[in-house]
Amino acid sequence: MAEYNPLFGDIALNAVKKAKAGEHVDALYTVDSVTFDSPEAAKAALPNRAY
């Protein structure tokens, strides 16, 4: 089971807005994602998610 972090959308949008405004934009962003080895492990992680 794999997880994609949907919070990256806000990070990407802010980077685009900064670039359009002529502000500095970092060249690299890290998006935390997790791979779970069982459905139980995924369910255990859910209460700690911001989404």
mmCIF file of C-alpha atoms in Angstrom:
data_model
loop_
_atom_site.group_PDB
_atom_site.id
_atom_site.type_symbol
_atom_site.label_atom_id
_atom_site.label_comp_id
_atom_site.label_asym_id
_atom_site.label_seq_id
_atom_site.Cartn_x
_atom_site.Cartn_y
_atom_site.Cartn_z
ATOM 1 C CA MET A 1 0.000 0.000 0.000
ATOM 2 C CA ALA A 2 1.469 3.376 -0.947
ATOM 3 C CA GLU A 3 0.559 6.905 0.054
ATOM 4 C CA TYR A 4 0.816 10.073 -1.977
ATOM 5 C CA ASN A 5 0.966 13.235 0.085
ATOM 6 C CA PRO A 6 -1.755 15.604 -1.197
ATOM 7 C CA LEU A 7 -0.312 18.517 0.794
ATOM 8 C CA PHE A 8 2.244 18.993 -1.989
ATOM 9 C CA GLY A 9 -0.372 20.851 -4.031
ATOM 10 C CA ASP A 10 -0.172 23.875 -1.717
ATOM 11 C CA ILE A 11 3.629 23.828 -1.815
ATOM 12 C CA ALA A 12 3.638 23.696 -5.616
ATOM 13 C CA LEU A 13 1.068 26.466 -5.950
ATOM 14 C CA ASN A 14 3.030 28.744 -3.613
ATOM 15 C CA ALA A 15 6.199 28.108 -5.636
ATOM 16 C CA VAL A 16 4.404 29.066 -8.855
ATOM 17 C CA LYS A 17 3.031 32.248 -7.268
ATOM 18 C CA LYS A 18 6.520 33.195 -6.036
ATOM 19 C CA ALA A 19 8.070 32.532 -9.441
ATOM 20 C CA LYS A 20 5.430 34.649 -11.179
ATOM 21 C CA ALA A 21 6.100 37.466 -8.693
ATOM 22 C CA GLY A 22 9.830 37.301 -9.424
ATOM 23 C CA GLU A 23 10.683 35.962 -5.973
ATOM 24 C CA HIS A 24 13.270 33.287 -5.192
ATOM 25 C CA VAL A 25 12.013 29.721 -5.577
ATOM 26 C CA ASP A 26 13.934 26.752 -4.199
ATOM 27 C CA ALA A 27 15.253 24.353 -6.824
ATOM 28 C CA LEU A 28 14.317 21.263 -4.806
ATOM 29 C CA TYR A 29 11.321 20.334 -2.677
ATOM 30 C CA THR A 30 10.946 17.073 -0.771
ATOM 31 C CA VAL A 31 7.501 15.551 -0.407
ATOM 32 C CA ASP A 32 7.161 12.984 2.337
ATOM 33 C CA SER A 33 5.373 9.839 1.215
ATOM 34 C CA VAL A 34 5.124 6.465 2.882
ATOM 35 C CA THR A 35 4.803 2.857 1.768
ATOM 36 C CA PHE A 36 2.938 0.601 4.190
ATOM 37 C CA ASP A 37 3.497 -3.134 4.447
ATOM 38 C CA SER A 38 -0.098 -3.905 5.451
ATOM 39 C CA PRO A 39 -3.552 -2.311 5.546
ATOM 40 C CA GLU A 40 -3.291 -2.343 9.346
ATOM 41 C CA ALA A 41 -0.139 -0.219 9.245
ATOM 42 C CA ALA A 42 -1.888 2.269 6.959
ATOM 43 C CA LYS A 43 -4.911 2.494 9.276
ATOM 44 C CA ALA A 44 -2.643 3.027 12.284
ATOM 45 C CA ALA A 45 -0.978 5.993 10.551
ATOM 46 C CA LEU A 46 -4.201 7.743 9.526
ATOM 47 C CA PRO A 47 -4.993 9.523 12.835
ATOM 48 C CA ASN A 48 -1.685 11.417 12.595
ATOM 49 C CA ARG A 49 -2.282 12.750 9.063
ATOM 50 C CA ALA A 50 -3.075 16.409 8.346
ATOM 51 C CA TYR A 51 -5.374 15.302 5.518
#
